[in-house]
Amino acid sequence: MPTFNLAKVLNIPKLPIYLKQLDIQLVISAKSHNKDIQKTISRIITSRGKRLRPSLVFAIVQAAGQDVNKSVVSSSCAVELVHIASLIHDDIIDNSFTRDSKPTINNQEGLAQALLVGDFLLAKACQLAAKINNLSVELVSTSIVKLCEGQTTELVQLHNLDRSIDSYLNAIDGKSGSLISVACKMGGLAARLSETELQALEAYGKNFGISYQIIDDMLDLLSSEKLLGKPVGSDLKQGVYTMPIILSLAGANRLKLRKMISHSPINNHQIAKVLIADGSIQKTILQINKYNLMAQNSLKNFANNQAFTDMKHLPDAYLNWVLNNLVAEPFKQLLAFKTL
């Protein structure tokens, strides 16, 4: 499974060291006296994903010229605990069997255990934030509220062939934009930045978070389990219609696509080919670029700081890396002939 090099893009040579400190803090913060909960947590807590959210905390603190101390590590840990819990709940909703090429909790330990462990980690995130300061508790708890609201917004739209782009964007703003936004603001708080700077970082995180989720949803159509480390095609199976599908359903191929979606089993590969042929994937990439640009513009007041300039380039760097490394070869070849 390809790995995105955040340390290189953000120019943080010490990031691997910081992430090791994060792993230690995750183990400590997620510890349970209940042996059954602890057994499950020990299996999944340090499964290494991209660690995007804590890396943004570290990047902002470094960019502001501050030291990565215990409080900074705790801030990054609180955000990552919420993220891990959200993935556990996502796996329940999606009935996923693998995550990062490992069995999910709902697959191995059962649905009830997955639900309890997810809730346990959310509570632990709030406990940890409370040890930092009151504003951190407010930020972390607000991110959990928005995650729930975003997920609910999505659930009520399941199998809705008339789902709007606005409904989709509202859902992913809550599901992904909110937590990446909170990670950026937590980093700014740890670095003792001004209120104006905090608002800029919050806007950066929101727009990058939306872009990031659109990319993730697009990969569910265009990638493979081998490349992603998790099953693809789950959105369509669950009746979750993401941006490429919504755009196509509003176009000339809507009747053909409706028929393909209603067919069981759904042929994800054939649907992806239709979405490329009618330009819906290309239009989705243009929307991703729009949010990337808004994220970059949010940091315009940091123009004289090279470290923040590296952060500005992160959304585009991630999109380019995804298109080159996580899109399955047949789709990559088809997209190569299209004008974006």
GROMACS .gro file of C-alpha atoms in nm:
model
  340
    1MET     CA    1   0.000   0.000   0.000
    2PRO     CA    2   0.163   0.333  -0.107
    3THR     CA    3   0.246   0.584   0.166
    4PHE     CA    4   0.215   0.962   0.141
    5ASN     CA    5   0.529   1.126   0.281
    6LEU     CA    6   0.390   1.402   0.503
    7ALA     CA    7   0.729   1.470   0.660
    8LYS     CA    8   0.877   1.556   0.321
    9VAL     CA    9   0.583   1.764   0.195
   10LEU     CA   10   0.559   1.962   0.520
   11ASN     CA   11   0.938   1.976   0.554
   12ILE     CA   12   0.935   1.836   0.908
   13PRO     CA   13   1.236   1.600   0.935
   14LYS     CA   14   1.148   1.529   1.299
   15LEU     CA   15   0.789   1.427   1.220
   16PRO     CA   16   0.862   1.052   1.260
   17ILE     CA   17   0.996   1.130   1.610
   18TYR     CA   18   0.687   1.334   1.696
   19LEU     CA   19   0.460   1.056   1.569
   20LYS     CA   20   0.642   0.803   1.788
   21GLN     CA   21   0.569   1.030   2.083
   22LEU     CA   22   0.208   1.040   1.966
   23ASP     CA   23   0.192   0.659   1.957
   24ILE     CA   24   0.314   0.641   2.316
   25GLN     CA   25   0.055   0.899   2.423
   26LEU     CA   26  -0.221   0.714   2.236
   27VAL     CA   27  -0.145   0.393   2.426
   28ILE     CA   28  -0.142   0.578   2.758
   29SER     CA   29  -0.454   0.787   2.690
   30ALA     CA   30  -0.663   0.499   2.554
   31LYS     CA   31  -0.577   0.257   2.834
   32SER     CA   32  -0.869   0.072   2.993
   33HIS     CA   33  -0.900  -0.124   3.315
   34ASN     CA   34  -1.145  -0.352   3.136
   35LYS     CA   35  -0.937  -0.635   2.986
   36ASP     CA   36  -1.177  -0.695   2.695
   37ILE     CA   37  -1.175  -0.330   2.590
   38GLN     CA   38  -0.798  -0.314   2.640
   39LYS     CA   39  -0.741  -0.622   2.424
   40THR     CA   40  -0.931  -0.465   2.135
   41ILE     CA   41  -0.766  -0.126   2.177
   42SER     CA   42  -0.418  -0.280   2.188
   43ARG     CA   43  -0.488  -0.436   1.849
   44ILE     CA   44  -0.596  -0.119   1.672
   45ILE     CA   45  -0.471   0.190   1.854
   46THR     CA   46  -0.134   0.226   1.683
   47SER     CA   47  -0.238   0.099   1.339
   48ARG     CA   48  -0.059   0.360   1.135
   49GLY     CA   49  -0.271   0.553   0.889
   50LYS     CA   50  -0.147   0.877   0.737
   51ARG     CA   51  -0.172   1.055   1.077
   52LEU     CA   52  -0.272   1.368   0.884
   53ARG     CA   53  -0.452   1.544   1.169
   54PRO     CA   54  -0.179   1.516   1.435
   55SER     CA   55   0.081   1.599   1.170
   56LEU     CA   56  -0.100   1.927   1.104
   57VAL     CA   57  -0.086   2.006   1.477
   58PHE     CA   58   0.290   1.946   1.474
   59ALA     CA   59   0.336   2.140   1.148
   60ILE     CA   60   0.161   2.450   1.281
   61VAL     CA   61   0.352   2.448   1.609
   62GLN     CA   62   0.681   2.413   1.423
   63ALA     CA   63   0.585   2.682   1.170
   64ALA     CA   64   0.515   2.921   1.459
   65GLY     CA   65   0.862   2.854   1.598
   66GLN     CA   66   0.739   2.678   1.912
   67ASP     CA   67   0.864   2.357   2.072
   68VAL     CA   68   0.675   2.030   2.039
   69ASN     CA   69   0.620   1.971   2.410
   70LYS     CA   70   0.395   1.739   2.611
   71SER     CA   71   0.094   1.968   2.570
   72VAL     CA   72   0.136   1.969   2.190
   73VAL     CA   73   0.156   1.588   2.182
   74SER     CA   74  -0.157   1.571   2.399
   75SER     CA   75  -0.339   1.807   2.161
   76SER     CA   76  -0.247   1.590   1.863
   77CYS     CA   77  -0.348   1.278   2.054
   78ALA     CA   78  -0.694   1.412   2.146
   79VAL     CA   79  -0.763   1.487   1.780
   80GLU     CA   80  -0.637   1.147   1.667
   81LEU     CA   81  -0.850   0.965   1.926
   82VAL     CA   82  -1.162   1.130   1.781
   83HIS     CA   83  -1.048   1.032   1.431
   84ILE     CA   84  -0.985   0.668   1.525
   85ALA     CA   85  -1.324   0.650   1.696
   86SER     CA   86  -1.492   0.796   1.386
   87LEU     CA   87  -1.328   0.528   1.167
   88ILE     CA   88  -1.456   0.255   1.399
   89HIS     CA   89  -1.808   0.395   1.371
   90ASP     CA   90  -1.769   0.431   0.993
   91ASP     CA   91  -1.673   0.064   0.970
   92ILE     CA   92  -1.989  -0.027   1.163
   93ILE     CA   93  -2.210   0.179   0.934
   94ASP     CA   94  -2.038   0.049   0.619
   95ASN     CA   95  -2.016  -0.309   0.750
   96SER     CA   96  -1.648  -0.304   0.651
   97PHE     CA   97  -1.439  -0.616   0.706
   98THR     CA   98  -1.092  -0.459   0.679
   99ARG     CA   99  -0.918  -0.132   0.761
  100ASP     CA  100  -0.551  -0.073   0.677
  101SER     CA  101  -0.548  -0.435   0.555
  102LYS     CA  102  -0.644  -0.559   0.905
  103PRO     CA  103  -0.977  -0.697   1.032
  104THR     CA  104  -1.211  -0.427   1.163
  105ILE     CA  105  -1.341  -0.450   1.520
  106ASN     CA  106  -1.696  -0.520   1.399
  107ASN     CA  107  -1.555  -0.804   1.190
  108GLN     CA  108  -1.328  -0.961   1.451
  109GLU     CA  109  -1.474  -0.869   1.791
  110GLY     CA  110  -1.831  -0.796   1.689
  111LEU     CA  111  -2.065  -0.503   1.632
  112ALA     CA  112  -2.139  -0.434   1.999
  113GLN     CA  113  -1.771  -0.426   2.093
  114ALA     CA  114  -1.696  -0.190   1.803
  115LEU     CA  115  -1.967   0.050   1.915
  116LEU     CA  116  -1.846   0.047   2.275
  117VAL     CA  117  -1.479   0.093   2.186
  118GLY     CA  118  -1.563   0.382   1.953
  119ASP     CA  119  -1.761   0.555   2.230
  120PHE     CA  120  -1.483   0.478   2.479
  121LEU     CA  121  -1.223   0.652   2.261
  122LEU     CA  122  -1.444   0.959   2.215
  123ALA     CA  123  -1.474   0.988   2.593
  124LYS     CA  124  -1.099   0.944   2.632
  125ALA     CA  125  -1.040   1.225   2.380
  126CYS     CA  126  -1.253   1.460   2.591
  127GLN     CA  127  -1.074   1.352   2.910
  128LEU     CA  128  -0.737   1.426   2.753
  129ALA     CA  129  -0.851   1.763   2.614
  130ALA     CA  130  -0.971   1.858   2.964
  131LYS     CA  131  -0.613   1.818   3.089
  132ILE     CA  132  -0.492   2.073   2.830
  133ASN     CA  133  -0.736   2.364   2.875
  134ASN     CA  134  -1.106   2.448   2.859
  135LEU     CA  135  -1.096   2.568   2.499
  136SER     CA  136  -0.944   2.237   2.388
  137VAL     CA  137  -1.236   2.052   2.551
  138GLU     CA  138  -1.479   2.277   2.368
  139LEU     CA  139  -1.304   2.221   2.034
  140VAL     CA  140  -1.285   1.843   2.070
  141SER     CA  141  -1.644   1.806   2.190
  142THR     CA  142  -1.770   2.037   1.914
  143SER     CA  143  -1.589   1.825   1.656
  144ILE     CA  144  -1.769   1.514   1.789
  145VAL     CA  145  -2.105   1.694   1.764
  146LYS     CA  146  -2.030   1.795   1.404
  147LEU     CA  147  -1.915   1.442   1.317
  148CYS     CA  148  -2.250   1.305   1.439
  149GLU     CA  149  -2.444   1.574   1.256
  150GLY     CA  150  -2.251   1.516   0.934
  151GLN     CA  151  -2.301   1.141   0.953
  152THR     CA  152  -2.673   1.185   1.019
  153THR     CA  153  -2.703   1.426   0.725
  154GLU     CA  154  -2.556   1.150   0.511
  155LEU     CA  155  -2.770   0.870   0.654
  156VAL     CA  156  -3.099   1.047   0.581
  157GLN     CA  157  -2.990   1.079   0.216
  158LEU     CA  158  -2.916   0.709   0.163
  159HIS     CA  159  -3.040   0.579  -0.175
  160ASN     CA  160  -3.165   0.927  -0.267
  161LEU     CA  161  -3.104   0.954  -0.640
  162ASP     CA  162  -3.197   1.324  -0.620
  163ARG     CA  163  -2.941   1.408  -0.355
  164SER     CA  164  -2.803   1.760  -0.400
  165ILE     CA  165  -2.442   1.873  -0.399
  166ASP     CA  166  -2.524   2.105  -0.106
  167SER     CA  167  -2.649   1.809   0.100
  168TYR     CA  168  -2.333   1.616   0.018
  169LEU     CA  169  -2.103   1.907   0.107
  170ASN     CA  170  -2.284   1.969   0.435
  171ALA     CA  171  -2.234   1.604   0.529
  172ILE     CA  172  -1.862   1.592   0.451
  173ASP     CA  173  -1.799   1.926   0.616
  174GLY     CA  174  -1.920   1.764   0.938
  175LYS     CA  175  -1.760   1.425   0.877
  176SER     CA  176  -1.413   1.540   0.770
  177GLY     CA  177  -1.383   1.917   0.742
  178SER     CA  178  -1.469   1.977   1.107
  179LEU     CA  179  -1.201   1.751   1.255
  180ILE     CA  180  -0.920   1.866   1.025
  181SER     CA  181  -1.027   2.222   1.105
  182VAL     CA  182  -1.012   2.146   1.478
  183ALA     CA  183  -0.666   1.988   1.437
  184CYS     CA  184  -0.539   2.309   1.276
  185LYS     CA  185  -0.695   2.526   1.547
  186MET     CA  186  -0.556   2.301   1.822
  187GLY     CA  187  -0.211   2.347   1.668
  188GLY     CA  188  -0.263   2.722   1.661
  189LEU     CA  189  -0.372   2.725   2.024
  190ALA     CA  190  -0.068   2.522   2.127
  191ALA     CA  191   0.150   2.771   1.938
  192ARG     CA  192  -0.026   3.066   2.109
  193LEU     CA  193  -0.125   3.232   1.780
  194SER     CA  194  -0.360   3.530   1.756
  195GLU     CA  195  -0.735   3.501   1.708
  196THR     CA  196  -0.702   3.620   1.346
  197GLU     CA  197  -0.440   3.353   1.280
  198LEU     CA  198  -0.658   3.088   1.447
  199GLN     CA  199  -0.948   3.179   1.220
  200ALA     CA  200  -0.721   3.151   0.915
  201LEU     CA  201  -0.605   2.806   1.023
  202GLU     CA  202  -0.963   2.701   1.093
  203ALA     CA  203  -1.064   2.803   0.738
  204TYR     CA  204  -0.762   2.621   0.595
  205GLY     CA  205  -0.856   2.302   0.779
  206LYS     CA  206  -1.222   2.323   0.679
  207ASN     CA  207  -1.146   2.362   0.308
  208PHE     CA  208  -0.865   2.107   0.305
  209GLY     CA  209  -1.090   1.870   0.499
  210ILE     CA  210  -1.367   1.897   0.241
  211SER     CA  211  -1.116   1.843  -0.040
  212TYR     CA  212  -0.969   1.545   0.146
  213GLN     CA  213  -1.310   1.379   0.187
  214ILE     CA  214  -1.410   1.435  -0.176
  215ILE     CA  215  -1.082   1.265  -0.274
  216ASP     CA  216  -1.155   0.976  -0.036
  217ASP     CA  217  -1.503   0.934  -0.181
  218MET     CA  218  -1.366   0.945  -0.536
  219LEU     CA  219  -1.115   0.673  -0.451
  220ASP     CA  220  -1.399   0.447  -0.337
  221LEU     CA  221  -1.492   0.446  -0.706
  222LEU     CA  222  -1.149   0.454  -0.871
  223SER     CA  223  -0.907   0.264  -0.648
  224SER     CA  224  -0.865  -0.097  -0.533
  225GLU     CA  225  -0.854  -0.279  -0.200
  226LYS     CA  226  -0.487  -0.355  -0.257
  227LEU     CA  227  -0.402   0.012  -0.300
  228LEU     CA  228  -0.627   0.147  -0.021
  229GLY     CA  229  -0.605  -0.130   0.235
  230LYS     CA  230  -0.984  -0.136   0.264
  231PRO     CA  231  -1.270  -0.248   0.037
  232VAL     CA  232  -1.380  -0.018  -0.245
  233GLY     CA  233  -1.729   0.033  -0.378
  234SER     CA  234  -1.880   0.044  -0.030
  235ASP     CA  235  -2.046   0.385  -0.081
  236LEU     CA  236  -2.262   0.263  -0.369
  237LYS     CA  237  -2.348  -0.058  -0.186
  238GLN     CA  238  -2.463   0.146   0.114
  239GLY     CA  239  -2.659   0.388  -0.104
  240VAL     CA  240  -2.422   0.678  -0.034
  241TYR     CA  241  -2.411   0.891  -0.348
  242THR     CA  242  -2.098   1.106  -0.354
  243MET     CA  243  -2.000   1.397  -0.577
  244PRO     CA  244  -1.914   1.207  -0.902
  245ILE     CA  245  -2.241   1.012  -0.879
  246ILE     CA  246  -2.448   1.324  -0.802
  247LEU     CA  247  -2.293   1.511  -1.094
  248SER     CA  248  -2.354   1.222  -1.332
  249LEU     CA  249  -2.713   1.176  -1.215
  250ALA     CA  250  -2.774   1.540  -1.313
  251GLY     CA  251  -2.630   1.486  -1.662
  252ALA     CA  252  -2.709   1.313  -1.988
  253ASN     CA  253  -2.624   0.967  -1.854
  254ARG     CA  254  -2.868   0.987  -1.561
  255LEU     CA  255  -3.107   0.717  -1.689
  256LYS     CA  256  -2.822   0.477  -1.770
  257LEU     CA  257  -2.659   0.539  -1.433
  258ARG     CA  258  -2.987   0.497  -1.241
  259LYS     CA  259  -3.031   0.158  -1.405
  260MET     CA  260  -2.675   0.053  -1.321
  261ILE     CA  261  -2.714   0.162  -0.957
  262SER     CA  262  -3.041  -0.028  -0.920
  263HIS     CA  263  -2.886  -0.348  -1.057
  264SER     CA  264  -2.770  -0.605  -0.803
  265PRO     CA  265  -2.484  -0.668  -0.755
  266ILE     CA  266  -2.357  -0.319  -0.838
  267ASN     CA  267  -2.067  -0.320  -1.084
  268ASN     CA  268  -1.840  -0.053  -0.937
  269HIS     CA  269  -1.586  -0.088  -1.218
  270GLN     CA  270  -1.839  -0.027  -1.496
  271ILE     CA  271  -1.994   0.266  -1.312
  272ALA     CA  272  -1.651   0.427  -1.269
  273LYS     CA  273  -1.593   0.398  -1.643
  274VAL     CA  274  -1.923   0.576  -1.708
  275LEU     CA  275  -1.828   0.854  -1.464
  276ILE     CA  276  -1.499   0.908  -1.647
  277ALA     CA  277  -1.662   0.893  -1.989
  278ASP     CA  278  -1.924   1.157  -1.904
  279GLY     CA  279  -1.671   1.385  -1.731
  280SER     CA  280  -1.811   1.354  -1.378
  281ILE     CA  281  -1.478   1.244  -1.232
  282GLN     CA  282  -1.303   1.531  -1.409
  283LYS     CA  283  -1.559   1.780  -1.275
  284THR     CA  284  -1.507   1.636  -0.929
  285ILE     CA  285  -1.132   1.694  -0.956
  286LEU     CA  286  -1.204   2.055  -1.054
  287GLN     CA  287  -1.411   2.092  -0.736
  288ILE     CA  288  -1.125   1.946  -0.533
  289ASN     CA  289  -0.893   2.203  -0.688
  290LYS     CA  290  -1.140   2.478  -0.592
  291TYR     CA  291  -1.133   2.378  -0.225
  292ASN     CA  292  -0.755   2.338  -0.237
  293LEU     CA  293  -0.727   2.694  -0.364
  294MET     CA  294  -0.954   2.823  -0.088
  295ALA     CA  295  -0.740   2.640   0.166
  296GLN     CA  296  -0.426   2.798   0.024
  297ASN     CA  297  -0.580   3.147   0.019
  298SER     CA  298  -0.671   3.109   0.386
  299LEU     CA  299  -0.301   3.121   0.469
  300LYS     CA  300  -0.219   3.431   0.263
  301ASN     CA  301  -0.134   3.631   0.576
  302PHE     CA  302   0.142   3.378   0.652
  303ALA     CA  303   0.311   3.448   0.317
  304ASN     CA  304   0.647   3.539   0.472
  305ASN     CA  305   0.672   3.213   0.663
  306GLN     CA  306   0.819   2.928   0.458
  307ALA     CA  307   0.680   2.661   0.691
  308PHE     CA  308   0.326   2.785   0.636
  309THR     CA  309   0.401   2.802   0.263
  310ASP     CA  310   0.475   2.428   0.279
  311MET     CA  311   0.132   2.381   0.438
  312LYS     CA  312  -0.027   2.580   0.154
  313HIS     CA  313   0.114   2.330  -0.096
  314LEU     CA  314  -0.007   2.025   0.100
  315PRO     CA  315  -0.361   1.997  -0.049
  316ASP     CA  316  -0.232   2.004  -0.409
  317ALA     CA  317   0.056   1.771  -0.323
  318TYR     CA  318  -0.187   1.522  -0.173
  319LEU     CA  319  -0.423   1.533  -0.473
  320ASN     CA  320  -0.136   1.480  -0.718
  321TRP     CA  321   0.001   1.192  -0.510
  322VAL     CA  322  -0.343   1.026  -0.498
  323LEU     CA  323  -0.396   1.053  -0.873
  324ASN     CA  324  -0.054   0.900  -0.937
  325ASN     CA  325  -0.053   0.631  -0.667
  326LEU     CA  326  -0.404   0.534  -0.556
  327VAL     CA  327  -0.608   0.536  -0.876
  328ALA     CA  328  -0.626   0.186  -1.023
  329GLU     CA  329  -0.433   0.150  -1.347
  330PRO     CA  330  -0.728   0.103  -1.590
  331PHE     CA  331  -0.889   0.426  -1.464
  332LYS     CA  332  -0.559   0.611  -1.461
  333GLN     CA  333  -0.518   0.530  -1.830
  334LEU     CA  334  -0.871   0.650  -1.909
  335LEU     CA  335  -0.821   0.974  -1.715
  336ALA     CA  336  -0.493   1.041  -1.896
  337PHE     CA  337  -0.687   1.108  -2.216
  338LYS     CA  338  -0.928   1.352  -2.054
  339THR     CA  339  -0.884   1.726  -2.010
  340LEU     CA  340  -0.925   1.828  -1.646
   0.00000   0.00000   0.00000
